[in-house]
Tab-separated table of C-alpha atoms in Angstrom:
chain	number	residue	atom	x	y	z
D	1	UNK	CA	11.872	22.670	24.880
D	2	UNK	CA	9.910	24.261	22.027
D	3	UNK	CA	11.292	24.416	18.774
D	4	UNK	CA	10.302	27.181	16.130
D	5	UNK	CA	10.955	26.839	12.688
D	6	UNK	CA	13.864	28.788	11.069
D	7	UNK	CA	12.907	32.379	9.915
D	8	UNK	CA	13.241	33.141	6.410
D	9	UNK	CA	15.944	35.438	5.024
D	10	UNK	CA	14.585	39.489	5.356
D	11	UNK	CA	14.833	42.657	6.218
D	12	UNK	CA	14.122	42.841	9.847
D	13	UNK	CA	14.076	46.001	12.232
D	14	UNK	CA	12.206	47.786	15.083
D	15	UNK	CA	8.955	46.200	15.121
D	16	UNK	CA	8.857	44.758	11.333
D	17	UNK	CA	10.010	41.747	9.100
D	18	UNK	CA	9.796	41.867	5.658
D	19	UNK	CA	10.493	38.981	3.236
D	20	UNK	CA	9.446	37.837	0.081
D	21	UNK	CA	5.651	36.509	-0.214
D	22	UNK	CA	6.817	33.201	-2.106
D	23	UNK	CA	9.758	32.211	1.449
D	24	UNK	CA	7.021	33.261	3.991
D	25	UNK	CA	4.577	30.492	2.005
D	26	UNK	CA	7.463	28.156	1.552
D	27	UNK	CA	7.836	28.086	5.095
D	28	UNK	CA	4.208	27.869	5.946
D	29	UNK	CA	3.840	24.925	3.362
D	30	UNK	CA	6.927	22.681	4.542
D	31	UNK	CA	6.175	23.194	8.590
D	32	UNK	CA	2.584	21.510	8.074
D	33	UNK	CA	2.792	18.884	5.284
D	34	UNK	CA	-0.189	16.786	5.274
D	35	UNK	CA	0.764	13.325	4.267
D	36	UNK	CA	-1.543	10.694	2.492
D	37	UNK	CA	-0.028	7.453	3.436
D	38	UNK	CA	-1.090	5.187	0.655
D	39	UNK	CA	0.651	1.762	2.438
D	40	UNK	CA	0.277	-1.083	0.600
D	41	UNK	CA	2.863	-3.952	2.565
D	42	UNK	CA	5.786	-4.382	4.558
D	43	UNK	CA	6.768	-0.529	4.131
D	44	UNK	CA	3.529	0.691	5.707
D	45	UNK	CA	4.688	-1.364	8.860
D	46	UNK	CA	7.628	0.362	9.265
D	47	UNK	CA	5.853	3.915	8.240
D	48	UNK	CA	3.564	3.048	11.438
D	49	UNK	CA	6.733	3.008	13.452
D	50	UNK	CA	7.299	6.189	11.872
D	51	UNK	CA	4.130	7.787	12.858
D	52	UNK	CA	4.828	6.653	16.569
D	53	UNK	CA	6.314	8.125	19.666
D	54	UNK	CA	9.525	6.790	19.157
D	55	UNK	CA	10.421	8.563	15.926
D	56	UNK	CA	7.773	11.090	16.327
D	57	UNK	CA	6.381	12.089	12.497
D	58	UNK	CA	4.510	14.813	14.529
D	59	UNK	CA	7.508	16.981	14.996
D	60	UNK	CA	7.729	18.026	11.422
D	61	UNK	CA	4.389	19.114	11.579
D	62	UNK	CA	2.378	16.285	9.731
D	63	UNK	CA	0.694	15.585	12.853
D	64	UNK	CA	-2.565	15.356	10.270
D	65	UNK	CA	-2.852	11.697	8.567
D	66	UNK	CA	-5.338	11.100	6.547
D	67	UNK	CA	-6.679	8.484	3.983
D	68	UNK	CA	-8.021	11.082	1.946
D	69	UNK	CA	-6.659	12.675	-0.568
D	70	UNK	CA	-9.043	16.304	0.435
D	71	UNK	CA	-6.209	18.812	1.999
D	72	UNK	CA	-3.215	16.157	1.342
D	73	UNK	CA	-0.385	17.789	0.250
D	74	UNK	CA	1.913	14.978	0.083
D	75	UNK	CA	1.312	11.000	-1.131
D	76	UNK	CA	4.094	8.445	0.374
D	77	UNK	CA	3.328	5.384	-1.496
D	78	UNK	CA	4.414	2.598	0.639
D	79	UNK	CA	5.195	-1.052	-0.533
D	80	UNK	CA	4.551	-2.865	-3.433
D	81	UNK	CA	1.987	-1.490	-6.349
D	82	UNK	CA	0.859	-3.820	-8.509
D	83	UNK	CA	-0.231	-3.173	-12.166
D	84	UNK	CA	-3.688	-3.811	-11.308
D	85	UNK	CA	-3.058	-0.963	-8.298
D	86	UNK	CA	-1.723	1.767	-10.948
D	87	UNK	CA	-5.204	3.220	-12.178
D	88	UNK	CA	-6.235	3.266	-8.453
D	89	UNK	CA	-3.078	5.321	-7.481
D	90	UNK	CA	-3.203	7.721	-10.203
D	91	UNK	CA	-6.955	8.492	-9.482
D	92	UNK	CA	-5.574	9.042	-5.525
D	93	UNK	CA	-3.195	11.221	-7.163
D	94	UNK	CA	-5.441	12.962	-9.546
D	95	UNK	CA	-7.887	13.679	-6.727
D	96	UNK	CA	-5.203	15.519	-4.940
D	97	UNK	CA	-5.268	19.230	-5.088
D	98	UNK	CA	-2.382	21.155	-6.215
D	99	UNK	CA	0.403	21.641	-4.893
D	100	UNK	CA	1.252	18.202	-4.383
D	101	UNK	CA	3.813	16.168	-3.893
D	102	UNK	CA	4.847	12.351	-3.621
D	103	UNK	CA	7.546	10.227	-1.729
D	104	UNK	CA	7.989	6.954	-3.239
D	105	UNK	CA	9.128	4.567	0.009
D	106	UNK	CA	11.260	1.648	-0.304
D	107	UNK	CA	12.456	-0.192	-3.313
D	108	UNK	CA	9.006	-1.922	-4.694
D	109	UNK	CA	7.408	2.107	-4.993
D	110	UNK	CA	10.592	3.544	-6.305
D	111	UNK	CA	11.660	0.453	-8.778
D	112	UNK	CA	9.586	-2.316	-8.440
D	113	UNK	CA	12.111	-4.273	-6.015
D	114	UNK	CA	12.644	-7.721	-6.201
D	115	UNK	CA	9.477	-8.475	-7.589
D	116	UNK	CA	10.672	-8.215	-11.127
D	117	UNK	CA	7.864	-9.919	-12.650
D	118	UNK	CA	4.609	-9.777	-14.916
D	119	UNK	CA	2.311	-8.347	-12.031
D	120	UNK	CA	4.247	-5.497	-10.238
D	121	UNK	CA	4.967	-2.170	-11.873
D	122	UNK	CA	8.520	-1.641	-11.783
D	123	UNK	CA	8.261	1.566	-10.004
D	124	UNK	CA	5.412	4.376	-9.065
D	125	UNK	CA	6.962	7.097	-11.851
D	126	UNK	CA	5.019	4.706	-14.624
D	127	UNK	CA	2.223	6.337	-13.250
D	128	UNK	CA	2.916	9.524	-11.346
D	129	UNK	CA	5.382	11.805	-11.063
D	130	UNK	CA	7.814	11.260	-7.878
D	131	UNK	CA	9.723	13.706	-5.636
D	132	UNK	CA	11.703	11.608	-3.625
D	133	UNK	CA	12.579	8.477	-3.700
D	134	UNK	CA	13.670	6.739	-0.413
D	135	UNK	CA	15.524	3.524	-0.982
D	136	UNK	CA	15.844	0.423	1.149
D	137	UNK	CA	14.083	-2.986	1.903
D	138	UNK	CA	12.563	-2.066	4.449
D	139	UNK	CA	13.849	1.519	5.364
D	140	UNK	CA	14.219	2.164	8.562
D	141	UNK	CA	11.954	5.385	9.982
D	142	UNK	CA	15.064	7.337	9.792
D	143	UNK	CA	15.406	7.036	6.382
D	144	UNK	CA	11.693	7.883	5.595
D	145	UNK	CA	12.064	10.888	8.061
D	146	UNK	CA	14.725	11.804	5.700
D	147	UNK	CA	12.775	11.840	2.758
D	148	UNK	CA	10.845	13.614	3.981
D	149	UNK	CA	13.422	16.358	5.248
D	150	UNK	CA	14.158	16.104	1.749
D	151	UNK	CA	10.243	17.266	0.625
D	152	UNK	CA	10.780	19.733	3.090
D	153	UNK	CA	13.569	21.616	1.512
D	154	UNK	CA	11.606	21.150	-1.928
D	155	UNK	CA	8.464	22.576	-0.566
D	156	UNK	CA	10.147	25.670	1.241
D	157	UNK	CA	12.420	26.576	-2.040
D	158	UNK	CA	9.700	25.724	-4.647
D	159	UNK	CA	8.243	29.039	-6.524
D	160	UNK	CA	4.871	29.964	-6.354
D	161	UNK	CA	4.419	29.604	-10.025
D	162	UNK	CA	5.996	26.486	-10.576
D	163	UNK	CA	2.837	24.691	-10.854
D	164	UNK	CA	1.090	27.310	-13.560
D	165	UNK	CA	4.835	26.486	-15.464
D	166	UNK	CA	4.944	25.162	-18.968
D	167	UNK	CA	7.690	22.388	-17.635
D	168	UNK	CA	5.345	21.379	-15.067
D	169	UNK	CA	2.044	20.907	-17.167
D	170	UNK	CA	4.307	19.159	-20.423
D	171	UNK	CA	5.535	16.432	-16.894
D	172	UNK	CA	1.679	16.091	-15.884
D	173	UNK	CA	0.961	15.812	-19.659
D	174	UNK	CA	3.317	12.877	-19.769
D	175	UNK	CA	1.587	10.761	-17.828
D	176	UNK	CA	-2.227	11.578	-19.174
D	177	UNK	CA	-2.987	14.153	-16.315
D	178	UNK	CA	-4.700	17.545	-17.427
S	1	UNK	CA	3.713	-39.420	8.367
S	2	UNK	CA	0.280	-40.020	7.043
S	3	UNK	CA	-0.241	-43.536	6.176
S	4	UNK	CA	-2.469	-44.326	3.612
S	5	UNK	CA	-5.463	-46.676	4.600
S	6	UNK	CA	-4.374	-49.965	1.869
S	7	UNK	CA	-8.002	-51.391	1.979
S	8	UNK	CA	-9.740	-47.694	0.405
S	9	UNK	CA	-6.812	-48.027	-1.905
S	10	UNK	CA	-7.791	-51.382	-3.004
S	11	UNK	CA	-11.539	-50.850	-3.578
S	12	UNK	CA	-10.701	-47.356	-5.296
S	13	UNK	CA	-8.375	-49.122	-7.582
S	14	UNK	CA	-10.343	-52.124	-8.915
S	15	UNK	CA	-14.129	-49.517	-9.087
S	16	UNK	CA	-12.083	-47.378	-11.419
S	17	UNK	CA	-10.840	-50.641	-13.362
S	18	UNK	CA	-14.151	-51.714	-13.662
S	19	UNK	CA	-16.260	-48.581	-14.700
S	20	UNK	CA	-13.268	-46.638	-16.368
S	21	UNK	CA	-10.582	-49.521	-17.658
S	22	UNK	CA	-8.270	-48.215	-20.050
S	23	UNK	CA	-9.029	-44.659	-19.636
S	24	UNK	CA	-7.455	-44.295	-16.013
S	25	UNK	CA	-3.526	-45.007	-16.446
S	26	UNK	CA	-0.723	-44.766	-14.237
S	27	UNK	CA	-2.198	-45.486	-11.043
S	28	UNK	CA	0.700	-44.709	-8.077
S	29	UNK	CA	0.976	-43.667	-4.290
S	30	UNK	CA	3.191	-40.799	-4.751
S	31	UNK	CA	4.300	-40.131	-0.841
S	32	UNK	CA	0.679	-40.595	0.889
S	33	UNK	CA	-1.549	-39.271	-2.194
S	34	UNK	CA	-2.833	-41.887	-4.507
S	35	UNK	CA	-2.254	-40.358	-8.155
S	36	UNK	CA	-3.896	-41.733	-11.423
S	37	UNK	CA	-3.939	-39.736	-15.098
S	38	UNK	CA	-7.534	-39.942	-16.677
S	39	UNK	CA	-8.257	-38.916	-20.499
S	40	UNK	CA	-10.317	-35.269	-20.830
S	41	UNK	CA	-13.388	-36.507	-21.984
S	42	UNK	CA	-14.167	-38.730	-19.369
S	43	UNK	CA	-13.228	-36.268	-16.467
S	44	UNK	CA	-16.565	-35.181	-15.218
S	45	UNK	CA	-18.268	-38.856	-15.390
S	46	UNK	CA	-15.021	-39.536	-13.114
S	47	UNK	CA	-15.336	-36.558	-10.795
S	48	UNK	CA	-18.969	-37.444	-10.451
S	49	UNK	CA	-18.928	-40.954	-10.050
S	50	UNK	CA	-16.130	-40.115	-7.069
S	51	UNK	CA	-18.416	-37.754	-5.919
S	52	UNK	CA	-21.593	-39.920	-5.627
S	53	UNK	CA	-20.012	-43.475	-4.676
S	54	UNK	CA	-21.259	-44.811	-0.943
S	55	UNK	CA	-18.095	-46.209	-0.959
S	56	UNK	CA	-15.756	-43.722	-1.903
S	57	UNK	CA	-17.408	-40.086	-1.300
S	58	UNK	CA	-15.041	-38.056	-2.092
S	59	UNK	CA	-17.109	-35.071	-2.387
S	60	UNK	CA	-14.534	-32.121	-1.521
S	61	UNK	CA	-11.937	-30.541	-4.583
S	62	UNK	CA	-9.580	-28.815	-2.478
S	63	UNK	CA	-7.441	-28.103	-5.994
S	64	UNK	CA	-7.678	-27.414	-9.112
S	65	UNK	CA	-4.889	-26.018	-11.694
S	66	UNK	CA	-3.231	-25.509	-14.834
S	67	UNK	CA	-0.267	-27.172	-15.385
S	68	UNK	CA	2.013	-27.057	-18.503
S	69	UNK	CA	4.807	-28.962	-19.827
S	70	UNK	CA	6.362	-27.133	-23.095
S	71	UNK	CA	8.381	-30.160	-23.821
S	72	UNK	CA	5.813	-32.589	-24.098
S	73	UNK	CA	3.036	-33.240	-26.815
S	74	UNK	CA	0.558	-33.126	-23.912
S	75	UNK	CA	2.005	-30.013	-23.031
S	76	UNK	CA	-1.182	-28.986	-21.032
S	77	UNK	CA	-2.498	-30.323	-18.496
S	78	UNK	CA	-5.053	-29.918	-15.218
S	79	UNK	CA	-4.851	-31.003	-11.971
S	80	UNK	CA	-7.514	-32.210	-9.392
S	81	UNK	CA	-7.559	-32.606	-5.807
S	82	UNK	CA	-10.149	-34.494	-4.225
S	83	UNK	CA	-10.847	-35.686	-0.276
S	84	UNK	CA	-13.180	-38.086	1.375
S	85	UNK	CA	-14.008	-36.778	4.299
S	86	UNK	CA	-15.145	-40.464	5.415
S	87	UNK	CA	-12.381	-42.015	4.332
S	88	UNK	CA	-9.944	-39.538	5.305
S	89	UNK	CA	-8.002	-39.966	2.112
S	90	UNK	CA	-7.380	-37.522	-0.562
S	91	UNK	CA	-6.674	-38.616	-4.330
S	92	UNK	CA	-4.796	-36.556	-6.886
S	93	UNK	CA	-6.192	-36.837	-10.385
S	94	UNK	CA	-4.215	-35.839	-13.677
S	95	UNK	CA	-5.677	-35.519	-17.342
S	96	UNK	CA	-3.636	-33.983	-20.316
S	97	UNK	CA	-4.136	-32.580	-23.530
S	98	UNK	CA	-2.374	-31.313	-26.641
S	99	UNK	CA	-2.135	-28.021	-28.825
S	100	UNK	CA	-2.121	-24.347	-27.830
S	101	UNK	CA	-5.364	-23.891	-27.016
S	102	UNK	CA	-6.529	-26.776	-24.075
S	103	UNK	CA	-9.770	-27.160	-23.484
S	104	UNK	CA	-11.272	-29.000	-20.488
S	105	UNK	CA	-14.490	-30.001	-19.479
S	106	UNK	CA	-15.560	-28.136	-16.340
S	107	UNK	CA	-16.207	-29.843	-13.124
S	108	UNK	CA	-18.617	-26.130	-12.211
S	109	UNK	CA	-21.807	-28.535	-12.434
S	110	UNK	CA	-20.155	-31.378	-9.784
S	111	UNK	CA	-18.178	-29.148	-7.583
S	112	UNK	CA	-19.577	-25.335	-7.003
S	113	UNK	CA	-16.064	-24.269	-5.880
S	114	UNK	CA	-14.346	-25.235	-8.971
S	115	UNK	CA	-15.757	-21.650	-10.571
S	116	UNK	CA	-13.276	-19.679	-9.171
S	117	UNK	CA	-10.446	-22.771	-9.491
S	118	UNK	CA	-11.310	-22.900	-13.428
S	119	UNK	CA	-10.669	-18.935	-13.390
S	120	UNK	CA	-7.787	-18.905	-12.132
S	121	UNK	CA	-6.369	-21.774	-14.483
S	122	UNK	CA	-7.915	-20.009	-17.165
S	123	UNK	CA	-6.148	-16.687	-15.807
S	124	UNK	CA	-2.707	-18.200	-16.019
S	125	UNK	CA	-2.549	-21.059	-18.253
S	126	UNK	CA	-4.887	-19.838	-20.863
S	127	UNK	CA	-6.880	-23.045	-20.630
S	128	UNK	CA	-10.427	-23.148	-21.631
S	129	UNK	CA	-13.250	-24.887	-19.490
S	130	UNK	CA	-16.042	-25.709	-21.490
S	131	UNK	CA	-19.620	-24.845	-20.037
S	132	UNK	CA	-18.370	-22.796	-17.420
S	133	UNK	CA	-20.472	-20.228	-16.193
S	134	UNK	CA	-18.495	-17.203	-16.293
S	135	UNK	CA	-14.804	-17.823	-17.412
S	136	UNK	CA	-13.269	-14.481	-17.131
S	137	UNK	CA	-9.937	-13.357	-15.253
S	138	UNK	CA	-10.465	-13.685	-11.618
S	139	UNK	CA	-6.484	-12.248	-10.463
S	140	UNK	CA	-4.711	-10.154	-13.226
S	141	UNK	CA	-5.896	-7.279	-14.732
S	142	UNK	CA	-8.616	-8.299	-17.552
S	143	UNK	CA	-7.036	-6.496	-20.487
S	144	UNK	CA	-3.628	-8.313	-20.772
S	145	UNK	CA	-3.387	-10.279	-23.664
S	146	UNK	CA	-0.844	-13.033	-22.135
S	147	UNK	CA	-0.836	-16.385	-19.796
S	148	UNK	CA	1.499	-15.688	-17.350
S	149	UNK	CA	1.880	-19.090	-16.094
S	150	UNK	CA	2.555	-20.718	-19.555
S	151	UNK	CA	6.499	-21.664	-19.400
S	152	UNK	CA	7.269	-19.707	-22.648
S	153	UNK	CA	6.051	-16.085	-20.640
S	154	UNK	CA	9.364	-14.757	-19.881
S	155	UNK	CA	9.848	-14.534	-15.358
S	156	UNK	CA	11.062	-10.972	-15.371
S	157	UNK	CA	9.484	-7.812	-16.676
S	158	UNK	CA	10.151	-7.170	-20.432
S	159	UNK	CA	9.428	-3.548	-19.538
S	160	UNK	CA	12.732	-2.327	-18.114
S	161	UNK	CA	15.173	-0.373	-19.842
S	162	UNK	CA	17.632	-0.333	-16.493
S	163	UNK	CA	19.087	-3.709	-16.762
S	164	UNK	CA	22.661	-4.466	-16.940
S	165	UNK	CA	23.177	-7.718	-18.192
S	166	UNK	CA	26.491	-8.531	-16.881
S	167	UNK	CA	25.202	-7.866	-13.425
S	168	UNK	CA	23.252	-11.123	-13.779
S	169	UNK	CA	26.014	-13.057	-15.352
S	170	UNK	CA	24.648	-13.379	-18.616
């Protein structure tokens, strides 16, 4: 059985569909996310299960994984960061091109966890700015598939001039990014 | 259980009477590890006279660290631990010193794996190692200004602003 993704709202008659440039893109965009899985422990682990047959990542299109941020649209930071791992994450992040966006997965990315202590950053957003945040110790795939169902409907509602935004570029300005 | 060989003991005891006297105290077999405290300055004439006896040999560290102890005047301390391969036995030695700023000879010229040891004690404990060849960080980031380790560092993160007190019964 072969699924298609949902057509936008338009105008549709003999032979033509019309819709609005910024829905057709938004539809393009959240049917092919690219995901840079930046897995640092036990979150990766169950990420991989993710990624496999079972649960099937594919489906939603992000069939291409890669450890590079070139083409990424997405980052899912995975496991515990460490303070001495922030600069390396925000210069993954920086090398991204926009748009981008990032899943923080499991509650050492989104909060720091349990490791409350002098080595761990209590949570990605000291460094980056986060989409999604997927809680749980580990979460299961499901619950990563439904962050990302969650990116999804921010991708395919986003407007295409939400990046060139003053909002947007005072956030990036927050954290030191230009 | 490991049991200790009494004979090595013996001779290990009554060399380090003889060459060290006074300056090696509170000699005990804690569990199977014989354990003795020696004063700092006489630390690397110990390690290498351990190192080069026929007898003894013990000519592997397989520890060194920090230790500190807020309540005491010694409050810091280091920690070695040594094994004789042909004796099969493995000794723990102890030396202490006062004030906020320990400094410790460095075992570097006895014991080439005791560079990265002395780092790390350095790293957490903020103790010094005098002649060491590159005492530096060697696990946290090298711009934090603070000994983790050191029993006055708080445990939790200092940084959060998401903390409900009561939640921790406090």
């Amino acid at each position: 059985m072969v699924n298609y993704a949902e057509a936008p709202d338009g105008v549709s008659g003999h032979g033509y569909f019309a819709t609005t440039l910024q829905k057709a893109v938004g539809l393009a965009r959240k049917n092919s996310i690219w995901p840079l899985p930046f897995a640092t422990s036990c979150c990766g682990i169950e990420f991989m299960a993710t990624m496999g047959a079972h649960y099937d990542l594919a489906r939603f299109g992000s069939e291409r994984l890669s450890f590079s941020p070139r083409q990424s649209d997405l980052l899912m930071v995975m496991g515990t960061v460490a303070k001495k791992m922030g600069p390396v994450l925000k210069e993954v992040y920086i090398q991204m091109a926009e748009p981008r966006w990032v899943i923080a997965v499991g509650a050492c990315a989104s909060s720091g966890g349990i490791f409350d202590t002098y080595s761990v950053m209590q949570g990605i957003d000291r460094v980056i700015p986060v989409d999604v945040y997927v809680p749980g110790c580990p979460p299961r795939p499901e619950q990563i598939i439904d962050g990302i169902m969650k990116i999804q409907d921010l991708i395919g509602s986003e407007s295409l001039r939400r990046r060139q935004s003053e909002e947007y570029k005072r956030l990036l300005n927050s954290y030191g990014i230009d | 259980m490991f049991v200790v060989n009494n004979n090595i003991v013996e001779i290990l005891k009554n060399k380090l009477q003889e060459h060290f006297g006074s300056d090696v105290s509170s000699f005990e077999i804690i569990k199977d590890i014989p354990t003795f405290t020696i004063t700092k300055n006489r630390i690397v004439e110990l390690l290498r006279f351990l190192h080069k006896d026929k007898e003894l040999q013990f000519q592997f560290l397989t520890t060194l660290c920090g230790m500190h102890f807020p309540d005491s005047d010694q409050q810091f301390g280091v920690v070695y631990h040594l094994h004789s391969f042909k004796n099969n036995l493995r000794i723990r030695i102890k030396s202490f010193t006062s004030g906020n700023n320990p400094e410790f000879p460095s075992a570097t010229g006895i014991f080439k794996a005791a560079n990265w040891m002395e780092r790390e004690a350095y790293d957490f404990f903020g103790i010094k190692f005098s002649c060491h060849p590159n005492l530096k960080r060697i696990l946290n980031m090298e711009d934090i200004d603070f000994f983790p380790m050191r029993k006055d560092y708080p445990l939790e993160d200092q940084t959060r602003e998401d903390k409900n007190d009561k939640m921790f019964g406090r």
